[in-house]
Amino acid sequence: MYASYEWLKDYIEIEDDPIALASKLTMAGIETEVISQQSKDLETVVISRVESVEKHPDADKLSVCKVSDGSNEYDVVCGAPNVEAGQLVALALPKTVLPDGMKVKKAKIRGVKSFGMICSEKELGLSDDHSGIMVLPADAPIGAGVINYLSGSDAMFEVSLTPNRPDCLSHIGLAREIAAIQQTKARLPSFSISEAAEDVHTMATVSIEDKDLCPRYSARLVRDVEIGPSPEWLVKRLNAVGIRSINNVVDITNFVLMEYGQPLHAFDFSRIRGRKIIVRRAKENEKITTLDGQVRNLEKDDLLIADEGGGIALAGIMGGHESEVTDATKDILIESAYFTPSAIRRTSKRLGMHTEASHRFERGVDPVGVIAALDRAASMMAKLAGGKVLKGAIDEGKRKWEKPQITVRTDRTNRLLGTRLTKSEIGDLLRQLGLEIISAGDDLVCEPPTFRVDLEREVDIIEEVARIYGYDNIEATSPVAPIAAPIATPEDEITEIIRNFCINRGYYEVINYSFESEDTLEKLNLVKPGKKARQVKLLNPVAETAGVLRTSLIPGLLRTLVFNLNRQSTNIKLFEFGHVFSPAETTDLLPHEENLFGIVFSGRRAPENWASGDERIDFYDMKGFVEDLFSKMGINAIFNVAEGVGLYAEGAAATIESGKHLLGVIGQVDEAIADTLDLPQRAIVAELRMNALVKLYGAVPKYTPIPQYPRSLRDLAFVIDQSIQASNIIEAIEQKNIKYLESIKIVDLYQGKNIPPGRKSLALRFSFRSTAKTLTDAEVDKQTDIVTQVMESKFKAELRK
Amino acid sequence: MADLKKEIQELQQQASDAIKAATDEQDLSAIKNNYLGRKGKVTGILRRLPELPEEERPEIGQLANQVKKALDAELADALTGFKNAPKQSVGLDVTLPGRFMGVGRRHPIVQMEKKICDIFSGMGFEIARGPEVEQEYYNFEALNFLADHPARDMQDTLYVHQGEVLMRTHTSPMQVRVMEGRRPPLRVICPGKTFRADTPDASHSPMFHQVEGFMVDEHISLGDLKGVLTLFARQLFGNDTPVRFRPSFFPFTEPSAEVDIGCLICGGKGCRVCKDTGWLEILGAGMIDPAVFGFVDYDPEKYTGFAFGVGIERVTMLVYGIDDIRMFFENDLRFLSQF
């Protein structure tokens, strides 16, 4: 909400300047910002006279002006098309900082010195007009500050109110708050109404059919008004809070809204059929055309202001088109009502109509304050629109409003706040806020004013005590708590291990959105054709490309890869931790979430450097990375050929398994899929399941004694069929439980010259060791013979000599 | 005997010439070996002494020993000469860059999350994580957000099932989830992703990160909240950072507070970032509302506690001077490599 400093002064003597006031309100929980006090910021923008205008010698569109502020004459270069000699203009002198942050400096523009700048309205933050420089009236005082001349010393505040404080959505409300802070008193406007003899009850009636949704409805009738422009003071008040003047009657309802915080509605009384207001629920599918010309389709929970012929206003939200006040309107029925907050909110939310009225009603207006606002508006209509106020006010639902009586315990207050306040100090603070202390026995019992709809419980009152006492005055203390040494959860611990492992190898961590476009899975071939993707859909996504929750980290990683390739990165290694989602199992309410670790490699193996070759990353870089990681984590895993995972190139994907656990997948992205992603080069991805890693993580290693005797190495190269996989060979040899065999390494893979087509040469390095003695050559040779036999018999291998 | 003498002198001459001709230490050690070693030529003469007539032995022996000494000295000199001689360059250009592999980075959000968690871990807070898709009950109802109340507008929600399952709008549901299963005393922080139905722009993102934290025990006060969060702010932003608490409103805390620090950009003088206030808001906090305790069956007369929530993106943007929240999720390596 916008508020005006000058306007506030109608209701309270303010001790502070606007900036200090805003700060005090902020520190009392009413977040207030001075949004324009340009008279101060723009003191060095002065009204000046353009004495002469000449063309810039070196630029067609620029002029060189001589400008005088009454005491000095300056040369100023100006680019505006409308500059003319004799104009009074706004001259920003050097060192002025304009609202958009631009600093005006002495400058040379195309060789001509310019001492300052002639401003447009936009440059001064006054409007969006940037068509030319602002030209001031001929009688403006030369040498004076432009802003001060235009708007006086007023300051405009932007007040960001939390939803619990609707009482501050008005100048009187803010004045009350300022009074509590200053420990002074606010004064309400004083006015009188001279009523005509004719009684309103003889002319109009109001009937509330649904008292739950509308507990109170009051109205007055003002006859023979003359619709016309508002007086200047009223226009200025409204402008100061960002409201445009329409006509005297509409302006009065807006003025009272901003003064009391009570939304009013003015009906053209002649349009109310049957002279009767009926407050009722809408019928299913009932329609009303609101002031903005839109036809609104209603439901039976919507509250409607109707007459005998149908709806004339959407209660608490917006008036109806048919009963709108026009230039021809003579008689005005003013509505001032209290509607049930949740009812207004339901309707305004469903219809997407957020208005000044609904904003206040759904937070709660003062049910007792409706009459004061109604009278204020009637009195102003008599005064400013020549209207005749009929005698009396209709007041349906009038009654004594129950105020809650709230007990506030001194010790509870002090315990919660960490203060040492006495009962009487607490009482004083509450009285400052307009609460009535109705009993000060052992505990205080207080009654909040009706406009404080947020005060219902003891803790609400304690908060008020803290607020007015001042959070600054509450001593910061250190809580007493047992010593604790929290340890990370296994998942957090492993995440950190992996993260550090990646960073130390030069990889970058990324965070992608948890959303995906619905067709991503199909595009990436992650679902089989014809099968429905198992995805969690959002009902109200922010964009169509973010309609479902991700089921894999890979799409995001690949997108990020492409993004960076397009920005000339050549060596990309990215990783991410994040949740993926799949639809809930039948009995669960929430979708299934799983934490994954994803990684993508593409481009050079090493950063571009004179000493590193131009080798490109391939499948084995990723596999080696995973193997190293597992070795660090004490995890034994095997890689099995993965088939039919469409994302990956045929024959370039593996599942990673350990016992019954599927740890993840690794593979090279299929070329056709890379094309759909505009990915121009080979990319290798891997995705690992964190919960499986947690289960397998060997946190505490077991010690094995270091061998005492030397090992013997034997290199054997075999020529075998192309199709035989390394793991088949190792498995077959290991199955033989060959004595002394400690490890097998694959040290060379060769195809080509000297090897028959369809065959390959695989060189294996065998390490033999005994825990009891140094092995002799003969002992080792005996074992390698077994290896050769296995190779020959099982794989038709040929030992290369 | 004269022959032998001559032979010795010739040997000396030979050895001496060889020493002079030597080009490195290895040569010297070969020469030493050749003449003075166990099987060396000079040594050989000394060995042959017993074969000589007794009267010749002293003279020849003396001569041989003199030669040996003289050669030793020459060798030593030559060795010193080599040791002091300027060394031959290996010829590397040591200014060429090394065979580097590059240094990776944690994502700046993860760095900040860790920093925040580490500070609270140091104060004895444990870490709990929870689901990102949440029940309406935990996200709103049990946090005292009433249905049909404007407080719900404070957080535009992404829904999975209308009014039942949603993307958590804050990490606060973890307060309820943790309290529900345990009894005080509790000190817990809950970092994680959060979501809002906001279209991305420079200051909004449909996904962002928060660290929620809370402490519940029998005597926790607003003063304690100030103490703990002041300590936190100073650990994060520096010991001299001004910190202020001002009243605010959250449905699940009362009294509620917003916590500001002195502007990091202008030092409190007022600038565009702090909108001329000299202060930057860094977190929301408050005393846990008795209504929340009601939902988890804690006696609000017995237990009190505070809760707080830090927006990680906001704090990270302030610390590094980042002006567009979308940078975090674009993952441009030129951005990520700066942190």
PDB file of C-alpha atoms in Angstrom, chain A residues 176-177 179-185 425-435 468-469:
ATOM      1  CA  ARG A 176      -2.622   4.756  15.272  1.00  0.00           C
ATOM      2  CA  GLU A 177       0.516   2.685  14.884  1.00  0.00           C
ATOM      3  CA  ALA A 179       0.932   7.015  17.939  1.00  0.00           C
ATOM      4  CA  ALA A 180       1.739   3.752  19.725  1.00  0.00           C
ATOM      5  CA  ILE A 181       5.385   4.058  18.741  1.00  0.00           C
ATOM      6  CA  GLN A 182       5.630   7.725  19.693  1.00  0.00           C
ATOM      7  CA  GLN A 183       3.496   7.254  22.794  1.00  0.00           C
ATOM      8  CA  THR A 184       1.177  10.012  21.585  1.00  0.00           C
ATOM      9  CA  LYS A 185      -2.426  10.022  20.408  1.00  0.00           C
ATOM     10  CA  GLU A 425       4.997  -2.230  32.149  1.00  0.00           C
ATOM     11  CA  ILE A 426       3.193  -4.805  30.039  1.00  0.00           C
ATOM     12  CA  GLY A 427      -0.108  -3.065  30.743  1.00  0.00           C
ATOM     13  CA  ASP A 428       1.326   0.279  29.634  1.00  0.00           C
ATOM     14  CA  LEU A 429       2.649  -1.158  26.378  1.00  0.00           C
ATOM     15  CA  LEU A 430      -0.755  -2.683  25.606  1.00  0.00           C
ATOM     16  CA  ARG A 431      -2.649   0.493  26.420  1.00  0.00           C
ATOM     17  CA  GLN A 432      -0.397   2.366  24.001  1.00  0.00           C
ATOM     18  CA  LEU A 433      -1.763   0.075  21.286  1.00  0.00           C
ATOM     19  CA  GLY A 434      -5.346   0.806  22.220  1.00  0.00           C
ATOM     20  CA  LEU A 435      -5.954  -2.414  24.110  1.00  0.00           C
ATOM     21  CA  ILE A 468       6.234  -2.088  20.990  1.00  0.00           C
ATOM     22  CA  TYR A 469       8.836  -2.758  23.683  1.00  0.00           C
TER      23      TYR A 469
END
